[in-house]
CSV table of C-alpha atoms in Angstrom, one decimal:
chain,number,residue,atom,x,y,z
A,274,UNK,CA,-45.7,76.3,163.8
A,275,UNK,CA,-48.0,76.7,160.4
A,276,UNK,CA,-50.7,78.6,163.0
A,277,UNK,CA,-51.4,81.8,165.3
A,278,UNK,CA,-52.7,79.6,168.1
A,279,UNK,CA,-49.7,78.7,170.6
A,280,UNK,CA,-49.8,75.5,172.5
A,281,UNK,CA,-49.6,75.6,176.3
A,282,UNK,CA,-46.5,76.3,178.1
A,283,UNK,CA,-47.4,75.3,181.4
A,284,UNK,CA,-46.6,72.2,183.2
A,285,UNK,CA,-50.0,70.8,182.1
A,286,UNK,CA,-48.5,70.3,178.7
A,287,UNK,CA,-47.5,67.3,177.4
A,288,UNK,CA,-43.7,66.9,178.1
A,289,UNK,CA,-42.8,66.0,175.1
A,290,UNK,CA,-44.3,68.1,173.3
A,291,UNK,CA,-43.5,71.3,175.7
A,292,UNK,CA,-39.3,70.2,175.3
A,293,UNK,CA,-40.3,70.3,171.1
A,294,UNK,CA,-41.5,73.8,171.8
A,295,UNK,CA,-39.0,75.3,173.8
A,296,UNK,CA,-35.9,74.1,171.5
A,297,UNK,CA,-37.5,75.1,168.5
A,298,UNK,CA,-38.2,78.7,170.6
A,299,UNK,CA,-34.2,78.2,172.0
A,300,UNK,CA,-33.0,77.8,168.3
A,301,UNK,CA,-35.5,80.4,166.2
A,302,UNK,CA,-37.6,77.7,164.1
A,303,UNK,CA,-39.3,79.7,162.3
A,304,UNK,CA,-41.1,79.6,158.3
A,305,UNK,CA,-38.6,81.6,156.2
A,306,UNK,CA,-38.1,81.8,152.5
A,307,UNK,CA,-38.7,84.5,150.0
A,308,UNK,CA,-41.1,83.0,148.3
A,309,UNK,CA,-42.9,79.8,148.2
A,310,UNK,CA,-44.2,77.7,145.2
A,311,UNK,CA,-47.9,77.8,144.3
A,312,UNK,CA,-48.3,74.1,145.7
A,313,UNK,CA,-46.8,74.4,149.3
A,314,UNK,CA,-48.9,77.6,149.5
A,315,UNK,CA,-51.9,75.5,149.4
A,316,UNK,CA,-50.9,72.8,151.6
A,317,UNK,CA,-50.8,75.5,154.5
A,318,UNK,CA,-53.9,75.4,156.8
A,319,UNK,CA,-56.5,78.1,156.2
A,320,UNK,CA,-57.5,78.2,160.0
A,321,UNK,CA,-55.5,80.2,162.0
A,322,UNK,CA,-53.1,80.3,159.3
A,323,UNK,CA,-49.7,81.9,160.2
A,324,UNK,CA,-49.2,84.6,158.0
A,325,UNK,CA,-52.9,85.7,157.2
A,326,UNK,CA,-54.2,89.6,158.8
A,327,UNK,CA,-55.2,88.7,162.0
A,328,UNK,CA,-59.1,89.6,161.2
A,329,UNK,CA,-59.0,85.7,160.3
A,330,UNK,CA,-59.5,84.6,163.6
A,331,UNK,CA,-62.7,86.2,163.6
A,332,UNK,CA,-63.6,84.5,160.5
A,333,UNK,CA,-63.1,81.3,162.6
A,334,UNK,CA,-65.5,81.0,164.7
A,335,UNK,CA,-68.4,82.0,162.6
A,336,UNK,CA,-71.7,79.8,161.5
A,337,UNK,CA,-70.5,79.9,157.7
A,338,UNK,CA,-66.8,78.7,159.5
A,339,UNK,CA,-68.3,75.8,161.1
A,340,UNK,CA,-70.3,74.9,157.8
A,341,UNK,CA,-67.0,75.1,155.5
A,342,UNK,CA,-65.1,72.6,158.5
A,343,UNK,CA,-67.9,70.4,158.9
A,344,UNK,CA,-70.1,70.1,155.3
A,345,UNK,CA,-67.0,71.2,153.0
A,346,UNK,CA,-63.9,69.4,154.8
A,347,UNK,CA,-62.2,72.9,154.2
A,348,UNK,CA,-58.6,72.5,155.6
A,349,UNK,CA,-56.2,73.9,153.6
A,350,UNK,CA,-55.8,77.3,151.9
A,351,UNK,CA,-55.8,74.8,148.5
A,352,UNK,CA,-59.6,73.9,149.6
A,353,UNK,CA,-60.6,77.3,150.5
A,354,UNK,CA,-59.2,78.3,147.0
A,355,UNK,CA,-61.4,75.7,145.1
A,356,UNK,CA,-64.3,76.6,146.5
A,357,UNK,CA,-63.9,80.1,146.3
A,358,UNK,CA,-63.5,79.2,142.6
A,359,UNK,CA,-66.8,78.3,142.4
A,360,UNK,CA,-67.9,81.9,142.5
A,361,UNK,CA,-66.4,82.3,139.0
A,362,UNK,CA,-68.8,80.2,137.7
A,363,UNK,CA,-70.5,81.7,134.5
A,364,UNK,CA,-74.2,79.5,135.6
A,365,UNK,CA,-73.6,80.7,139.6
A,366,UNK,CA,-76.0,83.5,140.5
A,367,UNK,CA,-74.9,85.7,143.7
A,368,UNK,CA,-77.9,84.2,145.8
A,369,UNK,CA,-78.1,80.9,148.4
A,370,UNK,CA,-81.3,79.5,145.7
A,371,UNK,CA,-78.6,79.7,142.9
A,372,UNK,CA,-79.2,76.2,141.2
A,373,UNK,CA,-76.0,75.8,139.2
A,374,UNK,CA,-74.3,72.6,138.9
A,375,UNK,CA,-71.3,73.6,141.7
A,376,UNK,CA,-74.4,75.2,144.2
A,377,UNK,CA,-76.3,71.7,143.2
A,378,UNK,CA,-73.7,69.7,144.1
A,379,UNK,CA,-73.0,71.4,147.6
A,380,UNK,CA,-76.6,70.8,148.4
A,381,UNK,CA,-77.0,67.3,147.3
A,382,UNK,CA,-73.7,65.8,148.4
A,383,UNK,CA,-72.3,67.9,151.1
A,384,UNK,CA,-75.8,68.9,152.8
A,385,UNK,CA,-74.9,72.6,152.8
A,386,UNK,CA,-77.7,74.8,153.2
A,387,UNK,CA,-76.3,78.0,152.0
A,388,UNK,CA,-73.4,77.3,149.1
A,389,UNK,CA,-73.4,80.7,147.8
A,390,UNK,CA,-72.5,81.8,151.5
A,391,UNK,CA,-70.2,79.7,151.5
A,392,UNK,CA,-68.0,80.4,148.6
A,393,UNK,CA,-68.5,84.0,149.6
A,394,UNK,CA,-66.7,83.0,153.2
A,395,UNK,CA,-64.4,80.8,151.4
A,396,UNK,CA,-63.1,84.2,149.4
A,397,UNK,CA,-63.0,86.2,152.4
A,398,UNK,CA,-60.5,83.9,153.8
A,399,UNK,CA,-58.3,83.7,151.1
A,400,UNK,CA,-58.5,87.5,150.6
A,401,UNK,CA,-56.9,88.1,154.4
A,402,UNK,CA,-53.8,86.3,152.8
A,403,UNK,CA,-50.9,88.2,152.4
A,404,UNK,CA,-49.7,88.2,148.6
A,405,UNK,CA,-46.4,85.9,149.2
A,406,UNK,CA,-49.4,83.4,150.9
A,407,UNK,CA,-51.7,83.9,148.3
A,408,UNK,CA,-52.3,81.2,145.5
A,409,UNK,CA,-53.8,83.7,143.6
A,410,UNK,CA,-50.8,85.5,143.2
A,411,UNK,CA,-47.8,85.9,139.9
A,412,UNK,CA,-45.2,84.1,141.8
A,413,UNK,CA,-41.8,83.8,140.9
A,414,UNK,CA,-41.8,79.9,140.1
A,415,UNK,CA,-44.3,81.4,137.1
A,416,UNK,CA,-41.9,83.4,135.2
A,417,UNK,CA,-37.9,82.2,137.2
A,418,UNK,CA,-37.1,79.2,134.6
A,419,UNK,CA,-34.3,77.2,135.0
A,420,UNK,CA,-31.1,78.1,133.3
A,421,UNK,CA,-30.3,76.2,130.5
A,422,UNK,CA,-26.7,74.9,130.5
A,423,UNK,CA,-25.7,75.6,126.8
A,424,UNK,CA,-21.7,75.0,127.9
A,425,UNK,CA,-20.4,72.1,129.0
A,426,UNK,CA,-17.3,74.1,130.9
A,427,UNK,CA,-19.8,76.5,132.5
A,428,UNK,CA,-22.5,76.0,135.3
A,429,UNK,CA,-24.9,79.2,135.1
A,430,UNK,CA,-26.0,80.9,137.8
A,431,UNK,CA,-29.2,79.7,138.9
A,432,UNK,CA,-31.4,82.7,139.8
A,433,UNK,CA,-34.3,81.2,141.1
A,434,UNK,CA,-35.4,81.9,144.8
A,435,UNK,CA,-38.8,79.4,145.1
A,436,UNK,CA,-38.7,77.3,147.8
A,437,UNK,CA,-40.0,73.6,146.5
A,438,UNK,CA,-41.3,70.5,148.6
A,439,UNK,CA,-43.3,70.2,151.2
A,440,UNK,CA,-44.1,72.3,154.5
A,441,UNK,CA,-41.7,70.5,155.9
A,442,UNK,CA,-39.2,71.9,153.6
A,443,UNK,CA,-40.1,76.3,154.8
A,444,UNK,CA,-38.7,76.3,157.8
A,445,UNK,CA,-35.6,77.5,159.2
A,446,UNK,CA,-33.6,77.4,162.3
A,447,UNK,CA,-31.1,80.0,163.9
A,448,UNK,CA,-33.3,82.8,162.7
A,449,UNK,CA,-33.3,86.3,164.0
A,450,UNK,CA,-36.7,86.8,165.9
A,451,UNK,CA,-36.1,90.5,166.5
A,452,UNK,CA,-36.8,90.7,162.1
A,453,UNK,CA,-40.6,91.1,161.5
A,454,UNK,CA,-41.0,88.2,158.7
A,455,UNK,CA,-41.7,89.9,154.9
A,456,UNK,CA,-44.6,89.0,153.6
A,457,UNK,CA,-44.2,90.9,150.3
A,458,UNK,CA,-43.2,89.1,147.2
A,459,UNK,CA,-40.2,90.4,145.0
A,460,UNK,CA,-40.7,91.4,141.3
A,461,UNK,CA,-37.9,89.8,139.5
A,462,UNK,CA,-39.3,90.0,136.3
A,463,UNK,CA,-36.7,91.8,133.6
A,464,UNK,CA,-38.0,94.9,132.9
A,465,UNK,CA,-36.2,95.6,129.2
A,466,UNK,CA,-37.2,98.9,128.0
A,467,UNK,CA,-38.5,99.6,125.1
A,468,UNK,CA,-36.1,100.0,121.7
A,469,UNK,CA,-33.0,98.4,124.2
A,470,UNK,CA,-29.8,96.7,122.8
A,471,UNK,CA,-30.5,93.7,124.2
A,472,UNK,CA,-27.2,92.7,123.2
A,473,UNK,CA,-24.4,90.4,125.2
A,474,UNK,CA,-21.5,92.0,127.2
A,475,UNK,CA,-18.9,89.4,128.9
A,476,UNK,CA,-17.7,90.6,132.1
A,477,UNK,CA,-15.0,89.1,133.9
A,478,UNK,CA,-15.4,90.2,137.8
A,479,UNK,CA,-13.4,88.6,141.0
A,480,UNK,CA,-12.4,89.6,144.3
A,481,UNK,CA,-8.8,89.2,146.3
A,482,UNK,CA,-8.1,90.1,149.8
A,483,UNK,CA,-4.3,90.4,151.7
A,484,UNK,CA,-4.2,88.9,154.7
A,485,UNK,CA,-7.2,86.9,154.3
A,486,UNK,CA,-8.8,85.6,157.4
A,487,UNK,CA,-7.1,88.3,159.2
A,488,UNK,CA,-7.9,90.8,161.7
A,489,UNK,CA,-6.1,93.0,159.3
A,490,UNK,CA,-7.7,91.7,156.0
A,491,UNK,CA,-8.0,94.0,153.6
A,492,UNK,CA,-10.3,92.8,150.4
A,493,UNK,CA,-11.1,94.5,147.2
A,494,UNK,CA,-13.3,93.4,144.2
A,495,UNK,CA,-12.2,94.4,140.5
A,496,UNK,CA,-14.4,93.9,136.8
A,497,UNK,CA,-12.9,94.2,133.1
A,498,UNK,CA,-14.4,94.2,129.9
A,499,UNK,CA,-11.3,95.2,127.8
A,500,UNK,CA,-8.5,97.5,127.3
A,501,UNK,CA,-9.4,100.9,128.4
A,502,UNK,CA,-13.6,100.4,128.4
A,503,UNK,CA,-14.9,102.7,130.9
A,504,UNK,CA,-17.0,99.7,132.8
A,505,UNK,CA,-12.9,98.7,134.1
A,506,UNK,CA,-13.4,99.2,137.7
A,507,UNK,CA,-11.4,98.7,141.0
A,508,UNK,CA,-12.4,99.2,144.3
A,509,UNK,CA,-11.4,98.6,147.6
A,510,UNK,CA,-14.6,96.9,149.9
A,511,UNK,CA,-15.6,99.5,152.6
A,512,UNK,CA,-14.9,98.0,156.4
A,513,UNK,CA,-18.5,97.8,157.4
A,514,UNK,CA,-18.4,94.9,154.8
A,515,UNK,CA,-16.5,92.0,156.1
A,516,UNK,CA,-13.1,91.7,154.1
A,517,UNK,CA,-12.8,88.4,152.6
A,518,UNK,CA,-12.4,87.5,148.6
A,519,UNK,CA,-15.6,85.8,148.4
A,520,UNK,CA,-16.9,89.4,149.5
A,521,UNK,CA,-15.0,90.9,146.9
A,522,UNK,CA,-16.4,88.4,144.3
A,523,UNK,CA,-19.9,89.2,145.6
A,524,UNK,CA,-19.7,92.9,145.4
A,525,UNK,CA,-17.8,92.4,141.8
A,526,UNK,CA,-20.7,91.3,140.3
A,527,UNK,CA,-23.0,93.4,142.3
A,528,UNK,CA,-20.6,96.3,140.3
A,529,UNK,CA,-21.2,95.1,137.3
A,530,UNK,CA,-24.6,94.5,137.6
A,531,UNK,CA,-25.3,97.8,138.7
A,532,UNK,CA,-23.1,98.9,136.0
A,533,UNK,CA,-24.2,97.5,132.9
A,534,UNK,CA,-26.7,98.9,130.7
């Protein structure tokens, strides 16, 4: 499930295994998140690794590969990361005779032959990573804190959309196969112009609906700031949107949201 490779699905296969396969096919396991934090991105393996361009495979299979699996232990996109650090290095020089402490160290204790290729293979395969896969990567866990609770009567929002745990914790089940996975992070960074009025507004939003749970439900979603301000809306939810008051609510503070300055 974390690689490209598929198991077999013939009657050779292990039958357990083959009835784990085809219920996690019948039920859409799948990874699925919009974003991940910086630590389960480096527990996913490097080889074959899910979401990479598919140019890794051939990246695989070469003699550089085979030194990183066998010499290096290379396993995880966390490992490949490391020793792509090593390029970084301010002693490294961009040659295999490089005698820096990091290419020393390869040599002596890992009995790799060529460390500077090496790192050099390492980056390539971090660099088919896709930047929602990539360690390397402003993430939304770096700048999405968690809201501090400065009322004892009110529970704010909590905004933040990482994913935390373990691989175990990315997947999901009941997915839609026929949607392409996005591999693109979202910017959720507050971008507050310059000179703004940063200032607070309290917004009171909500939603109602008649006939509620109806084939006939009707909902609407209204917001008020006070007595004749022109952000006072009310609007009836269009039926392509299912009528309900917690869709009201929702599209309330979408409204006000989009509203606000």
């Amino acid at each position: 499930f974390l690689q490209t490779w598929n198991t077999y699905e013939n009657s050779m296969q292990t039958p357990d295994l083959k009835i784990l396969t085809d219920t996690a096919k019948k039920f859409g396991l799948r990874i699925e998140g919009m974003a991940f934090s910086r630590g389960i991105i480096r527990q996913m393996p490097i080889w074959y690794h899910k979401e990479a361009d598919s140019i890794i495979r051939t990246l695989n299979h070469t003699q550089t590969s085979q030194c990183l699996k066998k010499n290096h232990a290379v396993r995880t996109v966390g490992d490949t990361k490391t020793l792509a650090n090593m390029l970084q290095n301010n002693q490294h020089t961009m040659e295999n005779n490089c005698n820096c402490e990091c290419c020393a160290h390869l040599r002596t204790n890992l009995h790799c032959e060529h460390p500077h290729s090496c790192m050099r293979q390492a980056l390539k395969l971090i660099n088919t990573l896709p930047p929602k896969w990539d360690p390397r990567s402003t993430l939304p866990e770096d700048y999405q804190k968690k809201p501090p609770r400065t009322d004892p009567d009110w529970i704010p929002f909590d905004t933040r959309i990482t994913t935390n745990g373990t691989l175990a914790d990315i997947f999901r089940i009941f997915t839609d196969s026929s949607i392409k996975p996005i591999n693109t992070l979202p910017d959720l960074r507050l971008q507050v112009p310059e000179n703004a009025d940063t200032g607070n507004i309290i917004v009171a939003t909500d939603g109602s609906c008649y006939n509620n749970g109806e084939d006939n439900a009707r909902a609407g979603a209204g917001i008020y700031v006070s007595p004749d301000h022109q952000m006072n809306r009310s609007v009836k939810l269009p039926l392509y949107i299912g009528q309900s008051n917690q869709n009201g609510e929702i599209v309330a503070a979408k409204l006000a949201a989009e509203l606000t300055d």
